[in-house]
Amino acid sequence: MSDDLWESIDRLQDWLVRAQPARPPQEALLLRMLKLSEEVGEVAEAVIGATGQNPRKGNSHTWDDVRSELCDVIITAAVALRTLTPEAREVFTAHLARVTDRSLDPGGLS
């Protein structure tokens, strides 16, 4: 198993293409984006469970569960980005640099 994030994302995206039924490209892309919403919902469910906010279920999750679900969101978002563009690594790296520069600019909080 490679330690490189984007090599792993490429392998996961290739696996999904092989494992899922053939669909028109636009439909496959939209379904990949919807999967991201599902994963975010699982983060919310885990946080609610870790804090015991559902009286019927009590403390049904741990903070380890929340961490795991957050990792699933990151992986799913990266696979979705890779589905959208083969240059996912470059797109993400450039975007992260812009957000970092903008956020850490000593002149402002824009």
Coordinates of N, CA, C and O in Angstrom, one line a residue:
M1 N 0.8 -1.2 0.0 CA 0.0 0.0 0.0 C 0.9 1.2 0.0 O 1.8 1.4 0.8
S2 N 0.6 2.1 -0.9 CA 1.4 3.3 -1.0 C 1.0 4.3 0.1 O -0.2 4.4 0.5
D3 N 2.0 5.1 0.5 CA 1.7 6.2 1.5 C 1.2 7.4 0.8 O 0.8 8.4 1.5
D4 N 1.3 7.5 -0.5 CA 1.0 8.7 -1.2 C -0.6 8.8 -1.3 O -1.2 8.0 -1.9
L5 N -1.1 9.9 -0.7 CA -2.6 10.1 -0.7 C -3.1 10.0 -2.1 O -4.1 9.3 -2.4
W6 N -2.6 10.7 -3.1 CA -3.2 10.8 -4.4 C -3.0 9.5 -5.2 O -3.9 9.2 -6.0
E7 N -2.0 8.8 -5.0 CA -1.9 7.4 -5.6 C -3.0 6.6 -5.1 O -3.6 5.8 -5.8
S8 N -3.3 6.6 -3.8 CA -4.4 5.8 -3.2 C -5.7 6.3 -3.7 O -6.6 5.5 -4.0
I9 N -5.9 7.6 -3.9 CA -7.2 8.1 -4.4 C -7.3 7.7 -5.8 O -8.4 7.2 -6.2
D10 N -6.3 7.7 -6.6 CA -6.4 7.2 -8.0 C -6.8 5.7 -8.0 O -7.7 5.3 -8.8
R11 N -6.2 4.9 -7.1 CA -6.5 3.5 -7.1 C -8.0 3.3 -6.6 O -8.7 2.4 -7.2
L12 N -8.5 4.1 -5.7 CA -9.8 3.9 -5.2 C -10.8 4.4 -6.3 O -11.8 3.7 -6.6
Q13 N -10.5 5.4 -7.0 CA -11.4 5.9 -8.1 C -11.4 4.9 -9.2 O -12.5 4.5 -9.8
D14 N -10.3 4.3 -9.6 CA -10.2 3.2 -10.6 C -11.1 2.0 -10.2 O -11.8 1.4 -10.9
W15 N -11.0 1.6 -8.9 CA -11.7 0.5 -8.4 C -13.2 0.8 -8.4 O -14.0 -0.1 -8.8
L16 N -13.6 2.0 -8.1 CA -15.1 2.4 -8.1 C -15.6 2.3 -9.6 O -16.7 1.8 -9.8
V17 N -14.8 2.7 -10.5 CA -15.2 2.7 -11.9 C -15.4 1.2 -12.3 O -16.4 0.9 -13.0
R18 N -14.5 0.3 -11.9 CA -14.7 -1.1 -12.3 C -15.8 -1.8 -11.5 O -16.5 -2.7 -12.0
A19 N -16.0 -1.4 -10.3 CA -16.9 -2.1 -9.4 C -18.4 -1.7 -9.5 O -19.3 -2.5 -9.2
Q20 N -18.6 -0.5 -10.0 CA -20.0 0.0 -10.1 C -20.6 -0.2 -11.5 O -19.8 -0.2 -12.5
P21 N -21.9 -0.3 -11.6 CA -22.5 -0.4 -12.9 C -22.1 0.8 -13.8 O -22.0 1.9 -13.3
A22 N -22.0 0.5 -15.1 CA -21.7 1.5 -16.0 C -22.8 2.5 -16.1 O -24.0 2.1 -16.1
R23 N -22.5 3.8 -16.0 CA -23.5 4.9 -16.1 C -22.9 5.9 -17.0 O -21.7 6.1 -17.2
P24 N -23.8 6.8 -17.5 CA -23.3 7.9 -18.3 C -22.4 8.8 -17.3 O -22.6 8.9 -16.1
P25 N -21.3 9.3 -17.9 CA -20.4 10.1 -17.1 C -21.0 11.1 -16.1 O -20.6 11.2 -15.0
Q26 N -21.9 11.9 -16.6 CA -22.5 12.9 -15.8 C -23.3 12.3 -14.6 O -23.2 12.9 -13.5
E27 N -24.0 11.3 -14.9 CA -24.7 10.6 -13.8 C -23.7 10.0 -12.7 O -23.9 10.2 -11.5
A28 N -22.7 9.4 -13.2 CA -21.6 8.8 -12.3 C -21.0 10.0 -11.4 O -20.8 9.8 -10.2
L29 N -20.8 11.1 -12.1 CA -20.2 12.2 -11.3 C -21.2 12.7 -10.3 O -20.8 13.0 -9.1
L30 N -22.4 12.9 -10.6 CA -23.4 13.4 -9.7 C -23.6 12.4 -8.5 O -23.7 12.8 -7.4
L31 N -23.6 11.1 -8.8 CA -23.7 10.2 -7.7 C -22.5 10.2 -6.8 O -22.6 10.0 -5.6
R32 N -21.3 10.4 -7.4 CA -20.1 10.6 -6.5 C -20.2 11.8 -5.6 O -19.8 11.7 -4.4
M33 N -20.8 12.9 -6.1 CA -21.0 14.1 -5.3 C -22.0 13.8 -4.2 O -21.8 14.2 -3.0
L34 N -23.1 13.1 -4.5 CA -24.1 12.7 -3.5 C -23.5 11.9 -2.4 O -23.9 12.0 -1.2
K35 N -22.6 11.0 -2.7 CA -21.9 10.2 -1.7 C -21.2 11.0 -0.7 O -21.2 10.7 0.5
L36 N -20.7 12.2 -1.1 CA -20.1 13.1 -0.1 C -21.1 13.6 0.9 O -20.8 13.6 2.1
S37 N -22.3 13.9 0.5 CA -23.3 14.3 1.4 C -23.7 13.2 2.4 O -23.9 13.5 3.6
E38 N -23.7 12.0 1.9 CA -24.0 10.9 2.8 C -22.9 10.8 3.9 O -23.2 10.6 5.1
E39 N -21.6 10.9 3.5 CA -20.5 10.8 4.5 C -20.6 11.9 5.5 O -20.3 11.7 6.7
V40 N -20.9 13.1 5.0 CA -21.1 14.3 6.0 C -22.2 14.0 7.0 O -22.0 14.3 8.2
G41 N -23.3 13.4 6.5 CA -24.3 13.0 7.4 C -23.9 12.0 8.5 O -24.3 12.1 9.6
E42 N -23.0 11.1 8.1 CA -22.4 10.1 9.0 C -21.6 10.8 10.1 O -21.5 10.4 11.2
V43 N -20.9 11.9 9.7 CA -20.1 12.7 10.7 C -21.1 13.3 11.7 O -20.9 13.2 13.0
A44 N -22.2 13.9 11.2 CA -23.2 14.5 12.1 C -23.8 13.4 13.1 O -23.9 13.6 14.3
E45 N -24.1 12.2 12.5 CA -24.7 11.2 13.3 C -23.7 10.7 14.4 O -24.0 10.5 15.6
A46 N -22.4 10.7 14.1 CA -21.4 10.3 15.0 C -21.2 11.3 16.1 O -21.0 11.0 17.3
V47 N -21.2 12.6 15.8 CA -21.1 13.7 16.8 C -22.3 13.6 17.7 O -22.2 13.7 18.9
I48 N -23.5 13.5 17.1 CA -24.7 13.4 18.0 C -24.6 12.2 18.9 O -24.9 12.3 20.1
G49 N -24.1 11.1 18.4 CA -23.9 9.9 19.2 C -22.8 10.0 20.3 O -22.9 9.5 21.4
A50 N -21.7 10.7 19.9 CA -20.6 10.9 20.9 C -21.0 11.8 22.0 O -20.5 11.7 23.1
T51 N -21.9 12.7 21.7 CA -22.3 13.7 22.8 C -23.6 13.3 23.5 O -24.1 14.0 24.4
G52 N -24.2 12.2 23.0 CA -25.4 11.7 23.7 C -26.7 12.5 23.4 O -27.6 12.6 24.3
Q53 N -26.7 13.2 22.3 CA -27.8 14.2 22.1 C -29.1 13.5 21.7 O -30.2 14.2 21.7
N54 N -29.1 12.3 21.3 CA -30.3 11.6 21.0 C -30.7 10.7 22.2 O -30.1 9.7 22.5
P55 N -31.8 11.2 23.0 CA -32.1 10.5 24.2 C -32.5 9.0 24.0 O -32.3 8.2 24.9
R56 N -33.0 8.7 22.8 CA -33.4 7.3 22.6 C -32.1 6.4 22.4 O -32.1 5.3 22.8
K57 N -31.0 7.0 21.9 CA -29.8 6.2 21.6 C -28.7 6.4 22.7 O -27.8 5.5 22.8
G58 N -28.8 7.5 23.3 CA -27.7 7.8 24.3 C -26.4 8.0 23.6 O -26.3 8.4 22.5
N59 N -25.3 7.6 24.3 CA -23.9 7.7 23.8 C -23.7 6.5 22.9 O -23.1 5.5 23.3
S60 N -24.1 6.6 21.6 CA -24.0 5.5 20.7 C -22.7 5.5 19.9 O -22.4 4.5 19.2
H61 N -21.9 6.5 19.9 CA -20.6 6.6 19.2 C -19.5 7.2 20.1 O -19.8 7.7 21.2
T62 N -18.3 7.1 19.6 CA -17.2 7.6 20.3 C -16.5 8.7 19.5 O -16.8 8.9 18.3
W63 N -15.6 9.5 20.1 CA -14.9 10.5 19.3 C -14.0 9.8 18.3 O -13.7 10.4 17.2
D64 N -13.6 8.6 18.5 CA -12.8 7.8 17.5 C -13.7 7.6 16.3 O -13.3 7.6 15.2
D65 N -15.0 7.3 16.5 CA -16.0 7.2 15.4 C -16.1 8.5 14.6 O -16.1 8.4 13.4
V66 N -16.1 9.6 15.3 CA -16.1 10.9 14.6 C -14.9 11.1 13.8 O -15.0 11.5 12.6
R67 N -13.7 10.8 14.3 CA -12.5 10.9 13.6 C -12.5 10.0 12.3 O -12.1 10.5 11.2
S68 N -13.0 8.8 12.5 CA -13.1 7.9 11.3 C -14.0 8.4 10.3 O -13.7 8.4 9.1
E69 N -15.2 8.9 10.7 CA -16.1 9.5 9.7 C -15.5 10.7 9.0 O -15.8 10.9 7.8
L70 N -14.8 11.5 9.7 CA -14.2 12.7 9.1 C -13.1 12.3 8.0 O -13.0 12.8 7.0
C71 N -12.4 11.2 8.3 CA -11.5 10.7 7.4 C -12.2 10.2 6.1 O -11.8 10.4 5.0
D72 N -13.4 9.5 6.3 CA -14.2 9.1 5.2 C -14.7 10.3 4.3 O -14.7 10.2 3.1
V73 N -15.0 11.4 5.0 CA -15.4 12.6 4.2 C -14.2 13.1 3.4 O -14.4 13.4 2.2
I74 N -13.0 13.1 3.9 CA -11.8 13.6 3.2 C -11.6 12.6 2.0 O -11.3 13.1 0.9
I75 N -11.6 11.3 2.2 CA -11.4 10.4 1.2 C -12.4 10.5 0.1 O -12.1 10.6 -1.1
T76 N -13.7 10.6 0.5 CA -14.8 10.7 -0.5 C -14.7 12.0 -1.3 O -14.9 12.0 -2.5
A77 N -14.3 13.1 -0.6 CA -14.2 14.4 -1.4 C -13.0 14.3 -2.3 O -13.1 14.8 -3.5
A78 N -11.9 13.6 -1.9 CA -10.8 13.5 -2.8 C -11.1 12.6 -4.0 O -10.7 12.9 -5.2
V79 N -11.8 11.5 -3.8 CA -12.3 10.7 -4.9 C -13.2 11.4 -5.8 O -13.1 11.3 -7.1
A80 N -14.1 12.2 -5.3 CA -15.0 13.0 -6.1 C -14.2 14.0 -6.9 O -14.5 14.2 -8.1
L81 N -13.2 14.7 -6.3 CA -12.4 15.6 -7.1 C -11.7 14.9 -8.2 O -11.6 15.3 -9.4
R82 N -11.1 13.7 -7.9 CA -10.4 12.9 -8.9 C -11.4 12.4 -10.0 O -11.0 12.4 -11.2
T83 N -12.6 12.2 -9.7 CA -13.6 11.8 -10.7 C -13.9 13.0 -11.6 O -14.1 12.8 -12.8
L84 N -13.8 14.2 -11.1 CA -14.1 15.4 -11.8 C -12.9 15.8 -12.7 O -13.1 16.2 -13.9
T85 N -11.7 15.5 -12.3 CA -10.5 15.9 -13.0 C -9.3 14.9 -12.7 O -9.1 14.6 -11.6
P86 N -8.6 14.5 -13.8 CA -7.4 13.7 -13.5 C -6.3 14.5 -12.9 O -5.4 13.9 -12.3
E87 N -6.4 15.8 -12.9 CA -5.4 16.6 -12.2 C -5.8 17.0 -10.8 O -5.5 18.1 -10.3
A88 N -6.4 16.1 -10.1 CA -6.9 16.4 -8.7 C -5.8 16.8 -7.8 O -6.0 17.8 -7.0
R89 N -4.7 16.2 -7.9 CA -3.5 16.6 -7.0 C -3.2 18.0 -7.2 O -3.0 18.8 -6.2
E90 N -3.0 18.4 -8.5 CA -2.6 19.8 -8.8 C -3.7 20.8 -8.4 O -3.4 21.9 -7.9
V91 N -4.9 20.4 -8.7 CA -6.0 21.3 -8.4 C -6.1 21.5 -6.9 O -6.2 22.7 -6.4
F92 N -6.0 20.5 -6.1 CA -6.1 20.6 -4.7 C -4.9 21.3 -4.1 O -5.1 22.2 -3.2
T93 N -3.7 21.0 -4.6 CA -2.5 21.7 -4.0 C -2.6 23.2 -4.3 O -2.3 24.0 -3.4
A94 N -3.0 23.6 -5.5 CA -3.1 25.0 -5.8 C -4.2 25.7 -4.9 O -4.0 26.8 -4.4
H95 N -5.3 25.0 -4.8 CA -6.4 25.6 -4.0 C -6.0 25.7 -2.5 O -6.3 26.7 -1.9
L96 N -5.4 24.7 -2.0 CA -4.9 24.7 -0.6 C -3.9 25.9 -0.4 O -4.0 26.6 0.6
A97 N -3.0 26.1 -1.4 CA -2.1 27.2 -1.3 C -2.8 28.6 -1.2 O -2.5 29.4 -0.4
R98 N -3.8 28.7 -2.1 CA -4.6 30.0 -2.1 C -5.3 30.2 -0.8 O -5.3 31.3 -0.2
V99 N -6.0 29.1 -0.3 CA -6.7 29.3 1.0 C -5.7 29.6 2.1 O -6.0 30.4 3.0
T100 N -4.6 28.9 2.1 CA -3.6 29.1 3.2 C -3.1 30.5 3.2 O -3.0 31.2 4.2
D101 N -2.7 31.0 2.0 CA -2.2 32.3 1.8 C -3.2 33.4 2.3 O -2.9 34.3 3.0
R102 N -4.4 33.2 1.8 CA -5.5 34.1 2.1 C -5.8 34.1 3.6 O -5.9 35.1 4.3
S103 N -5.8 32.9 4.2 CA -6.2 32.8 5.6 C -5.1 33.3 6.6 O -5.4 33.8 7.6
L104 N -3.8 33.0 6.2 CA -2.7 33.3 7.0 C -2.1 34.7 6.7 O -1.1 35.0 7.3
D105 N -2.7 35.4 5.8 CA -2.2 36.7 5.5 C -2.3 37.6 6.7 O -3.3 37.8 7.3
P106 N -1.1 38.2 7.2 CA -1.2 38.9 8.4 C -2.0 40.2 8.3 O -2.4 40.8 9.3
G107 N -2.4 40.6 7.1 CA -3.2 41.8 7.0 C -4.7 41.7 7.1 O -5.4 42.7 7.2
G108 N -5.1 40.5 7.2 CA -6.6 40.4 7.3 C -7.1 39.0 7.5 O -6.4 38.0 7.4
L109 N -8.4 39.0 7.7 CA -9.1 37.7 8.0 C -10.1 37.5 6.8 O -11.2 37.0 7.1
S110 N -9.8 37.8 5.6 CA -10.7 37.7 4.5 C -10.8 36.3 4.0 O -9.9 35.5 4.1

